[in-house]
Coordinates of C-alpha atoms and ligand atoms in Angstrom, one line a residue:
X183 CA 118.3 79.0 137.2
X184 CA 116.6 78.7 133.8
X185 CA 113.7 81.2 133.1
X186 CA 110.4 79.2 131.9
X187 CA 108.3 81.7 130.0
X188 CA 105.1 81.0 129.3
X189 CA 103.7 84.5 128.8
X190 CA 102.9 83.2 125.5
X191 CA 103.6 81.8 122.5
X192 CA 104.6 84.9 120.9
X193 CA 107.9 84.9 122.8
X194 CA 109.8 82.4 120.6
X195 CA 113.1 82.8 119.1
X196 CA 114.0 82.2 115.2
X197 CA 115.1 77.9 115.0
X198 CA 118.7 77.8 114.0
X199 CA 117.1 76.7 110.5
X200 CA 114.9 80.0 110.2
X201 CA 118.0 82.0 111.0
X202 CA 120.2 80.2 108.4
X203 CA 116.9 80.8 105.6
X204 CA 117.0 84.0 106.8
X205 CA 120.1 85.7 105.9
X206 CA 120.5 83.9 102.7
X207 CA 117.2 84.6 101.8
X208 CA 116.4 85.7 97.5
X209 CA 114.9 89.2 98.3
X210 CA 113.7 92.2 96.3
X211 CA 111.5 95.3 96.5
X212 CA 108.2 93.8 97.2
X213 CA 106.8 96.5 96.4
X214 CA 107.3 96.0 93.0
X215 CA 106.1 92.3 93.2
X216 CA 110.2 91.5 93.1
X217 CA 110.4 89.3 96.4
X218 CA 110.5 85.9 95.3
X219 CA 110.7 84.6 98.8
X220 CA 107.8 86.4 99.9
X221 CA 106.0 85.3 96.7
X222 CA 106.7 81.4 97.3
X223 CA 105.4 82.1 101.2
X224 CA 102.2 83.9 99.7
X225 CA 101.5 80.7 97.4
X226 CA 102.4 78.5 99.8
X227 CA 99.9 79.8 101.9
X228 CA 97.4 80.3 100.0
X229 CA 97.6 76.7 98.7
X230 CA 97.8 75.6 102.4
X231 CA 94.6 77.4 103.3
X232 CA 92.9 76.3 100.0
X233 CA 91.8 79.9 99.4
X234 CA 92.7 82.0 95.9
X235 CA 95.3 84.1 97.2
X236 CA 97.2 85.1 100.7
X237 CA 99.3 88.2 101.2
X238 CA 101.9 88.6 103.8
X239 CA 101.4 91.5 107.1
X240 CA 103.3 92.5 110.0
X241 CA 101.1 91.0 112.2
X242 CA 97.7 89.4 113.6
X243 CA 96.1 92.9 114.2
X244 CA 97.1 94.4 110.9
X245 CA 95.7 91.2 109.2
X246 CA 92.2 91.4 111.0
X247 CA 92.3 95.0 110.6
X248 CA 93.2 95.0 106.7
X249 CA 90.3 91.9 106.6
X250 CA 87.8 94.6 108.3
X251 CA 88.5 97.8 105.8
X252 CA 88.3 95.5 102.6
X253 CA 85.1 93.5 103.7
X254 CA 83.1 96.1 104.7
X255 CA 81.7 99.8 104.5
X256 CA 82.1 102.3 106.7
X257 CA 78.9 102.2 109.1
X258 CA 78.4 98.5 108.6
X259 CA 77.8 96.3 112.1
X260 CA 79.7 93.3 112.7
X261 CA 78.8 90.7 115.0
X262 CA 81.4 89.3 117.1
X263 CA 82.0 87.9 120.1
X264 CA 82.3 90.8 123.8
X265 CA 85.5 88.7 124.5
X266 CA 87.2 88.0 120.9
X267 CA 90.7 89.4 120.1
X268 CA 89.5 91.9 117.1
X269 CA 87.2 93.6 119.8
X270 CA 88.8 93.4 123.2
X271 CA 92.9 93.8 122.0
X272 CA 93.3 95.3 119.1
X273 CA 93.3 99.0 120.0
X274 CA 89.4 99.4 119.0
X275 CA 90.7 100.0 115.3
X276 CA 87.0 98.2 114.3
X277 CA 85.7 101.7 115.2
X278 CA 88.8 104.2 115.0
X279 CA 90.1 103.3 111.8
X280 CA 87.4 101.1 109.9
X281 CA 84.6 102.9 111.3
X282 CA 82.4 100.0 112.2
X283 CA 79.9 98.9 114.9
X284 CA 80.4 96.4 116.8
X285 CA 77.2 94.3 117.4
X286 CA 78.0 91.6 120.5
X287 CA 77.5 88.0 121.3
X288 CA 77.5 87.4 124.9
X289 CA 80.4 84.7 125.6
X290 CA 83.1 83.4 123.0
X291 CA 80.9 81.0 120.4
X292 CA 79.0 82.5 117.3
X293 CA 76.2 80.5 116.8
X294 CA 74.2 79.8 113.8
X295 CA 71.2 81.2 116.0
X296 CA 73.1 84.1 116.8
X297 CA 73.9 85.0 113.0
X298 CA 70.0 84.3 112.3
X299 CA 68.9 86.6 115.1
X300 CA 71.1 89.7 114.5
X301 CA 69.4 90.0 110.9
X302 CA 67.1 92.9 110.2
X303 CA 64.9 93.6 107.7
X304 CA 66.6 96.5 105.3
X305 CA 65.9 99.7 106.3
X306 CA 67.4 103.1 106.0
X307 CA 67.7 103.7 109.5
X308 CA 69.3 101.2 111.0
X309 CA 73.4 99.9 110.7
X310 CA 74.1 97.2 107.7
X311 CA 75.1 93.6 109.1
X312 CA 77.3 92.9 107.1
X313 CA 79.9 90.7 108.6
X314 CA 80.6 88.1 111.0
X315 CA 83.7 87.7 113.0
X316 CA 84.9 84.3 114.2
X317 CA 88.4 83.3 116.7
X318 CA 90.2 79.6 116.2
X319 CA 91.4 79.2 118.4
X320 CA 89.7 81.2 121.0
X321 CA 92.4 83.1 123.0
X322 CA 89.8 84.0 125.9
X323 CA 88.1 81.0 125.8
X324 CA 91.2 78.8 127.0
X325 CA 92.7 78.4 123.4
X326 CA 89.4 76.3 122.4
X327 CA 88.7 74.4 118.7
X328 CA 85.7 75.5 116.5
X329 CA 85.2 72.4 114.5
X330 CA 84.9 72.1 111.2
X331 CA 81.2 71.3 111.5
X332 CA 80.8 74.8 113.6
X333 CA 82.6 76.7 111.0
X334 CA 80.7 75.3 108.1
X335 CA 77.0 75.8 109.6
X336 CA 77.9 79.5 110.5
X337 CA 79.5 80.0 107.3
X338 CA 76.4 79.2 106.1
X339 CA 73.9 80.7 108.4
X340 CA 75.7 84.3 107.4
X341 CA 76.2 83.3 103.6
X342 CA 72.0 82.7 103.4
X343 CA 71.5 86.0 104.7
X344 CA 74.5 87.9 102.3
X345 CA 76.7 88.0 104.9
X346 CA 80.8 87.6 104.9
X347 CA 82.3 85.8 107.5
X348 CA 86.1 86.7 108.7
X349 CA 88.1 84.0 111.1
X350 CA 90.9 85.4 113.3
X351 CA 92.9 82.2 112.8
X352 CA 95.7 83.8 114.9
X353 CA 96.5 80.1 116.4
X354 CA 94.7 78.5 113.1
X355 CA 97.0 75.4 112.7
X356 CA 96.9 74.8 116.3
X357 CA 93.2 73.7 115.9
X358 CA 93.9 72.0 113.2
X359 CA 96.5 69.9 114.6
X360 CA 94.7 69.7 117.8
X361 CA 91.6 68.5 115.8
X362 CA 93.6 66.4 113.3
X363 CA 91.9 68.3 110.0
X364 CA 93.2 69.6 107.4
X365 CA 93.6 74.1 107.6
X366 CA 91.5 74.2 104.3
X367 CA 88.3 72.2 106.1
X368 CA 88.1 74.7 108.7
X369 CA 88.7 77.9 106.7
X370 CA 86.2 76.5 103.7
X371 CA 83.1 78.2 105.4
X372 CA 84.3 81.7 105.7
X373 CA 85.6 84.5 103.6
X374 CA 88.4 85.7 104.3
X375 CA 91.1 84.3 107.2
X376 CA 94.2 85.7 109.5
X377 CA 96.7 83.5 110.8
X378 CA 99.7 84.5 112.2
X379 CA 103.4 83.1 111.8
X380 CA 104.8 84.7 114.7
X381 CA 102.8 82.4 117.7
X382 CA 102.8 78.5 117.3
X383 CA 104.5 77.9 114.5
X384 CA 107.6 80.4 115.9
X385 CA 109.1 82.8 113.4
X386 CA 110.0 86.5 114.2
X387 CA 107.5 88.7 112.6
X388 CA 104.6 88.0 110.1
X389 CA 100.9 86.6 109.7
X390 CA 98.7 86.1 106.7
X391 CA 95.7 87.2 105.0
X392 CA 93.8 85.4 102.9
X393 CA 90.6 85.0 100.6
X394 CA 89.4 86.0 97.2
X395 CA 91.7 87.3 95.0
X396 CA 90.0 90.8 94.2
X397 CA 89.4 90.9 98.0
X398 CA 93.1 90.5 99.0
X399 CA 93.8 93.5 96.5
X400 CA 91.2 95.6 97.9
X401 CA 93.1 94.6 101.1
X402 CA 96.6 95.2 99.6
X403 CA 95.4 98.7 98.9
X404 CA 94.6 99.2 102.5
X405 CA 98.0 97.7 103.4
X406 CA 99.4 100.8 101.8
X407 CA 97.4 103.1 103.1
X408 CA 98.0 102.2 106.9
X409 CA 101.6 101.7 106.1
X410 CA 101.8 98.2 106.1
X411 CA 104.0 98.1 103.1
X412 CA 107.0 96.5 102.9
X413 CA 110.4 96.3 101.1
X414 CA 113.0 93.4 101.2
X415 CA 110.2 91.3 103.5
X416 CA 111.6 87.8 102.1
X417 CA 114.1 88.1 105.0
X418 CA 111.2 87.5 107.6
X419 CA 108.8 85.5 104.6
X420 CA 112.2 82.8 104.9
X421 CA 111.8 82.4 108.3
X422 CA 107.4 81.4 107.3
X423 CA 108.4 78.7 104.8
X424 CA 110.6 76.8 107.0
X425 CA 107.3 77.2 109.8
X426 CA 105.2 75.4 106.9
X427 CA 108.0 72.7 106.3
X428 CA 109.0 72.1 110.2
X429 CA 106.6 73.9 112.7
X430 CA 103.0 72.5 111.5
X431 CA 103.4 69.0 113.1
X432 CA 105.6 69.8 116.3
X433 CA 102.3 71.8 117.7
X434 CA 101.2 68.5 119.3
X435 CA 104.0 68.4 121.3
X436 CA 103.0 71.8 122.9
X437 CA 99.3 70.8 123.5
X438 CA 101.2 67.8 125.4
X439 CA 102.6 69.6 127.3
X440 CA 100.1 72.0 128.1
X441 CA 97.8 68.9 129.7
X442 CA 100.7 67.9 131.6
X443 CA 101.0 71.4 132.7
X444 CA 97.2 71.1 133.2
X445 CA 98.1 68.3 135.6
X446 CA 100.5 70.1 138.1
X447 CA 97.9 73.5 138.2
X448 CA 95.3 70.8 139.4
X449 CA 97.9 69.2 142.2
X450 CA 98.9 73.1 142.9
X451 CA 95.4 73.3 144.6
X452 CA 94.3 76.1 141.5
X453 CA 91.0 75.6 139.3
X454 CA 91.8 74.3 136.0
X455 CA 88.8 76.6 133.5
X456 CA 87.8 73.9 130.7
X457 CA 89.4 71.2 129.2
X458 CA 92.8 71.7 128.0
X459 CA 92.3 72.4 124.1
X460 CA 95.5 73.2 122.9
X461 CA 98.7 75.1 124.1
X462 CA 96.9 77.0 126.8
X463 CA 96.3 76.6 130.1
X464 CA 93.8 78.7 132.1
X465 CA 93.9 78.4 136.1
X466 CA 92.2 80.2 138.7
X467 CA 93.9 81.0 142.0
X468 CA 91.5 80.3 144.9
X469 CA 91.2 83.1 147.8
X470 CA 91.2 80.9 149.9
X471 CA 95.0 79.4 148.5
X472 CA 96.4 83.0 147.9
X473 CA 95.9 86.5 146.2
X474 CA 96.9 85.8 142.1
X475 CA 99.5 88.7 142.3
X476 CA 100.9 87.1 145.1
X477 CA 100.8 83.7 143.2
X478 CA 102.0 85.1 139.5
X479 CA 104.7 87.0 141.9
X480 CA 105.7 83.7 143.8
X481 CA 106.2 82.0 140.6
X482 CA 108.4 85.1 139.0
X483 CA 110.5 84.6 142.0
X484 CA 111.1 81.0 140.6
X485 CA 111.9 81.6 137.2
X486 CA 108.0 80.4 135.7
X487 CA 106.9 83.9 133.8
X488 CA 103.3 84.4 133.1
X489 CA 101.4 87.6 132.2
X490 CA 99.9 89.5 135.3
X491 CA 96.7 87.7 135.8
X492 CA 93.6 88.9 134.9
X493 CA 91.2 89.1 138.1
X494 CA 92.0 86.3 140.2
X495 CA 92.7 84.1 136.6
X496 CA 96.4 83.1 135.2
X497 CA 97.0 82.4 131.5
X498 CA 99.8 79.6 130.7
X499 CA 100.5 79.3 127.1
X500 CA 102.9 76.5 125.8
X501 CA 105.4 76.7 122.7
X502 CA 108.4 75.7 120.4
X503 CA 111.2 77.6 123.2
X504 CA 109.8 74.9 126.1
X505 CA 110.5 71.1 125.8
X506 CA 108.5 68.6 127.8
X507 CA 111.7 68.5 130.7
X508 CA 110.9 72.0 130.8
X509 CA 107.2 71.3 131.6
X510 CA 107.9 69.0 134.2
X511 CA 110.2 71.7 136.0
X512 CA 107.6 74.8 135.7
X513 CA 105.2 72.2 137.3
X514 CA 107.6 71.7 140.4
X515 CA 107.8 75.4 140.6
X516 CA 104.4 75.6 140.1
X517 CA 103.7 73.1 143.3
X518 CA 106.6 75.2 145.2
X519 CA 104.7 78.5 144.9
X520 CA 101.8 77.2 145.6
X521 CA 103.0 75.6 149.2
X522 CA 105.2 78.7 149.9
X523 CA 102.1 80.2 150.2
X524 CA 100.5 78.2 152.5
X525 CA 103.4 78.0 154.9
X526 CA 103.4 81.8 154.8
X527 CA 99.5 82.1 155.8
X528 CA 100.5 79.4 158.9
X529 CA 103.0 81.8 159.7
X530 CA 100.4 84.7 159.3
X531 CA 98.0 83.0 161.8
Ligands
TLP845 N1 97.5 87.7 121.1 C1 98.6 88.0 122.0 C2 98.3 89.2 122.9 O1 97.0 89.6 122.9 C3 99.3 90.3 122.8 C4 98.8 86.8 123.0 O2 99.8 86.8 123.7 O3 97.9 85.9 123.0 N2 94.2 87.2 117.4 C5 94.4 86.5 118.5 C6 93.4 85.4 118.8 C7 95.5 86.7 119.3 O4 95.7 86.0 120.4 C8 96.4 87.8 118.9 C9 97.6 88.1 119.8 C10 96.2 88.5 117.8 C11 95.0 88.2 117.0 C12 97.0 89.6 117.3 O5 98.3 89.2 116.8 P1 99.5 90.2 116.8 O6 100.1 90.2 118.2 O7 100.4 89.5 115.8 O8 99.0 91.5 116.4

């Protein structure tokens, strides 16, 4: 039996294509600025995302992280969202390592209001706003679009009142596909930008930062310092060019399959949450159809792997690694699970 895994979309394996750019990839000490392979992704990137420069990390947390330390002071406040990745999953570096306070938005959206309504007049005595945090897409939110239109009016909400904004573009060119703009339209409004190479768009290892270009050296500094720098990286920066020339486009066929997914959790008997955005789907196991551990173990017993679910709330997340044959199996298994159950509460009564 084949094993579905839809854990996430982090779970991918190198395309034949990434593998063969891989080990012939041009590489040198990139330390020195002598890795043409991970210059050309940097530039690529940075003209992609229409920003002055881009540097390549290790990953999505080291790319928020480094855009915290180099857009802020120690003791500044941020205002984020209580359920965004920087301050839910990322180890609480905002506070351990940048030294920042986190100042919440109840629920996933950053409004304009929001921005307006943190501001204080200056004063000695209380914490500096000085930056805003955004997610596109929104993990916790069911792997929901901020527009283009959001983006912009936040962007300048926070830029009227001298404040930076930084998007956790994580699953960036899955909105972008999913909302049919370009990357640079909904990255124009804020400051500096993570995305990462390693979900959607299927490589190894590897996201980017980008913004400024003095900002993305303060940044590069920081890199150092937390021990972010790397050597021969053009044999995982390979594997990110081929993403830009093969992987952008293809992300529709995972948000496809994701509402068909959507489809099967609905005729399971399980809550879809929201509309189905992009390449997640969120579900919610009724009591009354059976306990979600029972559920998320039912379907491991079938080959469908998901994360452990989160209260009585299952996370499937669509990618490169499972084609739309694939989607219509996990929903059979999906449907299977879902009446094993039921037969076994007859049984029970
Ligand atoms: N998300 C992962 C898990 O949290 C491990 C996932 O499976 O969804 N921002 C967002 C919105 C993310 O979803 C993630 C990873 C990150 C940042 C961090 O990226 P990495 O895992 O590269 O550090």
């Amino acid at each position: 039996m084949k094993t579905i895994d839809l854990r996430s979309d982090t779970v991918t394996r190198p395309t034949p294509a990434m593998r063969r750019a891989m080990a012939e990839a041009e590489v040198g000490d990139n330390f020195y600025g002598d890795d043409p392979t991970v210059r050309r992704l940097e530039e690529q990137a940075a003209a992609l995302l229409g920003k002055p420069a881009a540097m390549l990390v290790l990953s999505g947390t080291m790319g928020n992280l480094l855009c915290l330390l180099a857009g802020t002071e120690r003791g500044d406040a941020v205002l984020l969202s209580d359920v965004c990745h920087i301050y839910l999953n990322e180890g609480g570096s905002m506070a351990s390592i940048a030294g920042l306070l986190p100042t919440l938005v109840n629920g996933p959206l950053v409004t304009p209001e929001q921005v307006l309504a943190a501001i204080r007049p200056p004063s000695i005595l209380g914490p500096r706003l000085s930056l805003v945090c955004l997610e596109n897409t929104h993990n916790v939110a069911g792997g929901s679009c901020l527009t283009v239109a959001q983006s912009r009016a936040i962007g300048e909400a926070a830029h009227g009142k001298g404040l930076r904004v930084h998007l956790d573009g994580a699953r960036l060119f899955n909105a972008a596909v999913a909302l049919g703009v370009g990357v640079h339209d909904l990255v124009a409004g804020v400051d500096s930008v993570t995305f990462c190479l390693s979900k959607g768009l299927g490589c190894p290892v590897g996201s980017i930062v980008a913004g400024e270009r003095d900002f993305i050296e303060r940044a590069r500094r920081w890199r150092q310092a937390i021990g972010g720098g790397m050597r021969q990286a053009g044999v995982f920066a390979a594997a990110g060019l081929v993403a830009f020339d093969s992987m952008i486009d293809r992300l529709a066929d995972d948000h496809r399959n994701a509402r068909r997914l959507g489809d099967f959790v609905r005729e399971a008997g399980l809550r879809l949450v929201g509309e189905v955005a992009t390449n997640m789907v969120f579900a919610e196991v009724p009591t009354t159809l059976m306990d979600a551990d029972a559920f998320v173990a039912a379907l491991g017993v079938r080959g469908l792997r998901v994360n452990p679910p989160k209260g009585n709330r299952i996370r499937f997340v669509t990618h490169a690694d499972v084609s739309a044959a694939d989607i219509e199996e996990a929903g059979q298994r999906l449907l299977a699970a879902a009446r094993s159950n039921v037969r076994q509460r007859q049984w029970a009564q």
